[in-house]
PDB file of C-alpha atoms in Angstrom:
ATOM      1  CA  UNK A  97     -33.882 -10.745   9.168  1.00  0.00           C
ATOM      2  CA  UNK A  98     -31.906 -12.993  11.489  1.00  0.00           C
ATOM      3  CA  UNK A  99     -31.660 -16.746  11.081  1.00  0.00           C
ATOM      4  CA  UNK A 100     -34.496 -18.495  12.924  1.00  0.00           C
ATOM      5  CA  UNK A 101     -35.852 -15.049  13.817  1.00  0.00           C
ATOM      6  CA  UNK A 102     -33.403 -15.023  16.720  1.00  0.00           C
ATOM      7  CA  UNK A 103     -32.296 -11.762  18.258  1.00  0.00           C
ATOM      8  CA  UNK A 104     -28.497 -11.366  18.120  1.00  0.00           C
ATOM      9  CA  UNK A 105     -26.534 -11.487  21.341  1.00  0.00           C
ATOM     10  CA  UNK A 106     -25.924  -8.014  22.734  1.00  0.00           C
ATOM     11  CA  UNK A 107     -22.504  -7.149  24.120  1.00  0.00           C
ATOM     12  CA  UNK A 108     -21.734  -4.213  26.351  1.00  0.00           C
ATOM     13  CA  UNK A 109     -19.133  -1.830  24.961  1.00  0.00           C
ATOM     14  CA  UNK A 110     -17.325   0.202  27.601  1.00  0.00           C
ATOM     15  CA  UNK A 111     -14.156   1.293  25.851  1.00  0.00           C
ATOM     16  CA  UNK A 112     -12.361   1.471  22.532  1.00  0.00           C
ATOM     17  CA  UNK A 113     -10.939  -2.047  22.913  1.00  0.00           C
ATOM     18  CA  UNK A 114     -14.464  -3.479  23.382  1.00  0.00           C
ATOM     19  CA  UNK A 115     -15.613  -1.519  20.331  1.00  0.00           C
ATOM     20  CA  UNK A 116     -12.686  -2.725  18.198  1.00  0.00           C
ATOM     21  CA  UNK A 117     -13.193  -6.350  19.231  1.00  0.00           C
ATOM     22  CA  UNK A 118     -16.942  -6.133  18.497  1.00  0.00           C
ATOM     23  CA  UNK A 119     -16.208  -4.634  15.078  1.00  0.00           C
ATOM     24  CA  UNK A 120     -13.751  -7.418  14.221  1.00  0.00           C
ATOM     25  CA  UNK A 121     -16.253 -10.048  15.360  1.00  0.00           C
ATOM     26  CA  UNK A 122     -18.969  -8.476  13.219  1.00  0.00           C
ATOM     27  CA  UNK A 123     -16.762  -8.511  10.136  1.00  0.00           C
ATOM     28  CA  UNK A 124     -15.708 -12.118  10.676  1.00  0.00           C
ATOM     29  CA  UNK A 125     -19.272 -13.316  11.260  1.00  0.00           C
ATOM     30  CA  UNK A 126     -20.589 -11.436   8.207  1.00  0.00           C
ATOM     31  CA  UNK A 127     -17.863 -12.912   6.029  1.00  0.00           C
ATOM     32  CA  UNK A 128     -19.034 -16.438   6.793  1.00  0.00           C
ATOM     33  CA  UNK A 129     -22.413 -15.887   5.113  1.00  0.00           C
ATOM     34  CA  UNK A 130     -21.485 -13.363   2.444  1.00  0.00           C
ATOM     35  CA  UNK A 131     -20.379 -15.929  -0.148  1.00  0.00           C
ATOM     36  CA  UNK A 132     -23.691 -17.830  -0.135  1.00  0.00           C
ATOM     37  CA  UNK A 133     -26.170 -17.321  -2.948  1.00  0.00           C
ATOM     38  CA  UNK A 134     -29.861 -18.144  -2.933  1.00  0.00           C
ATOM     39  CA  UNK A 135     -29.418 -21.616  -4.457  1.00  0.00           C
ATOM     40  CA  UNK A 136     -26.443 -22.579  -2.268  1.00  0.00           C
ATOM     41  CA  UNK A 137     -28.611 -23.782   0.624  1.00  0.00           C
ATOM     42  CA  UNK A 138     -29.265 -27.089  -1.192  1.00  0.00           C
ATOM     43  CA  UNK A 139     -25.593 -28.011  -1.310  1.00  0.00           C
ATOM     44  CA  UNK A 140     -24.404 -26.449   1.935  1.00  0.00           C
ATOM     45  CA  UNK A 141     -24.032 -28.321   5.205  1.00  0.00           C
ATOM     46  CA  UNK A 142     -24.928 -25.950   8.017  1.00  0.00           C
ATOM     47  CA  UNK A 143     -23.137 -26.950  11.207  1.00  0.00           C
ATOM     48  CA  UNK A 144     -24.312 -25.717  14.588  1.00  0.00           C
ATOM     49  CA  UNK A 145     -21.296 -23.979  16.111  1.00  0.00           C
ATOM     50  CA  UNK A 146     -22.847 -24.160  19.571  1.00  0.00           C
ATOM     51  CA  UNK A 147     -22.306 -20.454  20.120  1.00  0.00           C
ATOM     52  CA  UNK A 148     -18.559 -20.635  19.484  1.00  0.00           C
ATOM     53  CA  UNK A 149     -17.326 -17.587  17.606  1.00  0.00           C
ATOM     54  CA  UNK A 150     -14.437 -17.375  15.162  1.00  0.00           C
ATOM     55  CA  UNK A 151     -12.420 -15.475  17.772  1.00  0.00           C
ATOM     56  CA  UNK A 152     -12.937 -17.965  20.622  1.00  0.00           C
ATOM     57  CA  UNK A 153      -9.409 -19.290  20.944  1.00  0.00           C
ATOM     58  CA  UNK A 154      -9.461 -20.836  24.442  1.00  0.00           C
ATOM     59  CA  UNK A 155     -11.820 -23.759  23.895  1.00  0.00           C
ATOM     60  CA  UNK A 156     -11.920 -26.573  26.391  1.00  0.00           C
ATOM     61  CA  UNK A 157     -11.384 -30.134  25.220  1.00  0.00           C
ATOM     62  CA  UNK A 158     -15.035 -30.793  26.064  1.00  0.00           C
ATOM     63  CA  UNK A 159     -16.207 -27.954  23.812  1.00  0.00           C
ATOM     64  CA  UNK A 160     -13.953 -29.188  20.999  1.00  0.00           C
ATOM     65  CA  UNK A 161     -15.488 -32.664  21.274  1.00  0.00           C
ATOM     66  CA  UNK A 162     -18.981 -31.130  21.270  1.00  0.00           C
ATOM     67  CA  UNK A 163     -18.126 -29.211  18.084  1.00  0.00           C
ATOM     68  CA  UNK A 164     -16.850 -32.361  16.376  1.00  0.00           C
ATOM     69  CA  UNK A 165     -20.030 -34.205  17.391  1.00  0.00           C
ATOM     70  CA  UNK A 166     -22.132 -31.307  16.090  1.00  0.00           C
ATOM     71  CA  UNK A 167     -20.286 -31.424  12.757  1.00  0.00           C
ATOM     72  CA  UNK A 168     -20.808 -35.160  12.459  1.00  0.00           C
ATOM     73  CA  UNK A 169     -24.515 -34.945  13.318  1.00  0.00           C
ATOM     74  CA  UNK A 170     -25.232 -32.046  10.971  1.00  0.00           C
ATOM     75  CA  UNK A 171     -23.303 -33.748   8.147  1.00  0.00           C
ATOM     76  CA  UNK A 172     -25.192 -37.013   8.642  1.00  0.00           C
ATOM     77  CA  UNK A 173     -28.523 -35.142   8.737  1.00  0.00           C
ATOM     78  CA  UNK A 174     -27.641 -33.337   5.513  1.00  0.00           C
ATOM     79  CA  UNK A 175     -26.707 -36.523   3.640  1.00  0.00           C
ATOM     80  CA  UNK A 176     -29.853 -38.269   4.897  1.00  0.00           C
ATOM     81  CA  UNK A 177     -31.893 -35.353   3.533  1.00  0.00           C
ATOM     82  CA  UNK A 178     -29.875 -35.197   0.313  1.00  0.00           C
ATOM     83  CA  UNK A 179     -30.195 -38.915  -0.389  1.00  0.00           C
ATOM     84  CA  UNK A 180     -33.949 -38.884   0.279  1.00  0.00           C
ATOM     85  CA  UNK A 181     -34.380 -35.848  -1.965  1.00  0.00           C
ATOM     86  CA  UNK A 182     -32.455 -37.596  -4.769  1.00  0.00           C
ATOM     87  CA  UNK A 183     -34.464 -40.836  -4.383  1.00  0.00           C
ATOM     88  CA  UNK A 184     -37.752 -38.932  -4.611  1.00  0.00           C
ATOM     89  CA  UNK A 185     -36.592 -37.039  -7.716  1.00  0.00           C
ATOM     90  CA  UNK A 186     -35.695 -40.290  -9.519  1.00  0.00           C
ATOM     91  CA  UNK A 187     -39.177 -41.805  -9.096  1.00  0.00           C
TER      92      UNK A 187
END
């Protein structure tokens, strides 16, 4: 099952280089989620990467700023949720 029931992006593979690059990308993407256990979601801040992959090295300054803003927003949302959850548990 994919996150949010979203279909993964399909990439055309025309040669061995395309295949190798796709394989490396798959391994890197899988590694990011492999360490999580079922109870980790409560203490994990999920940051929207805005479609940027681990192998995207030529990011524009605009995209970098968007990623920073995404990290800030997702972190703030998490702590808002976390603090509300803690307040409700203490009552």
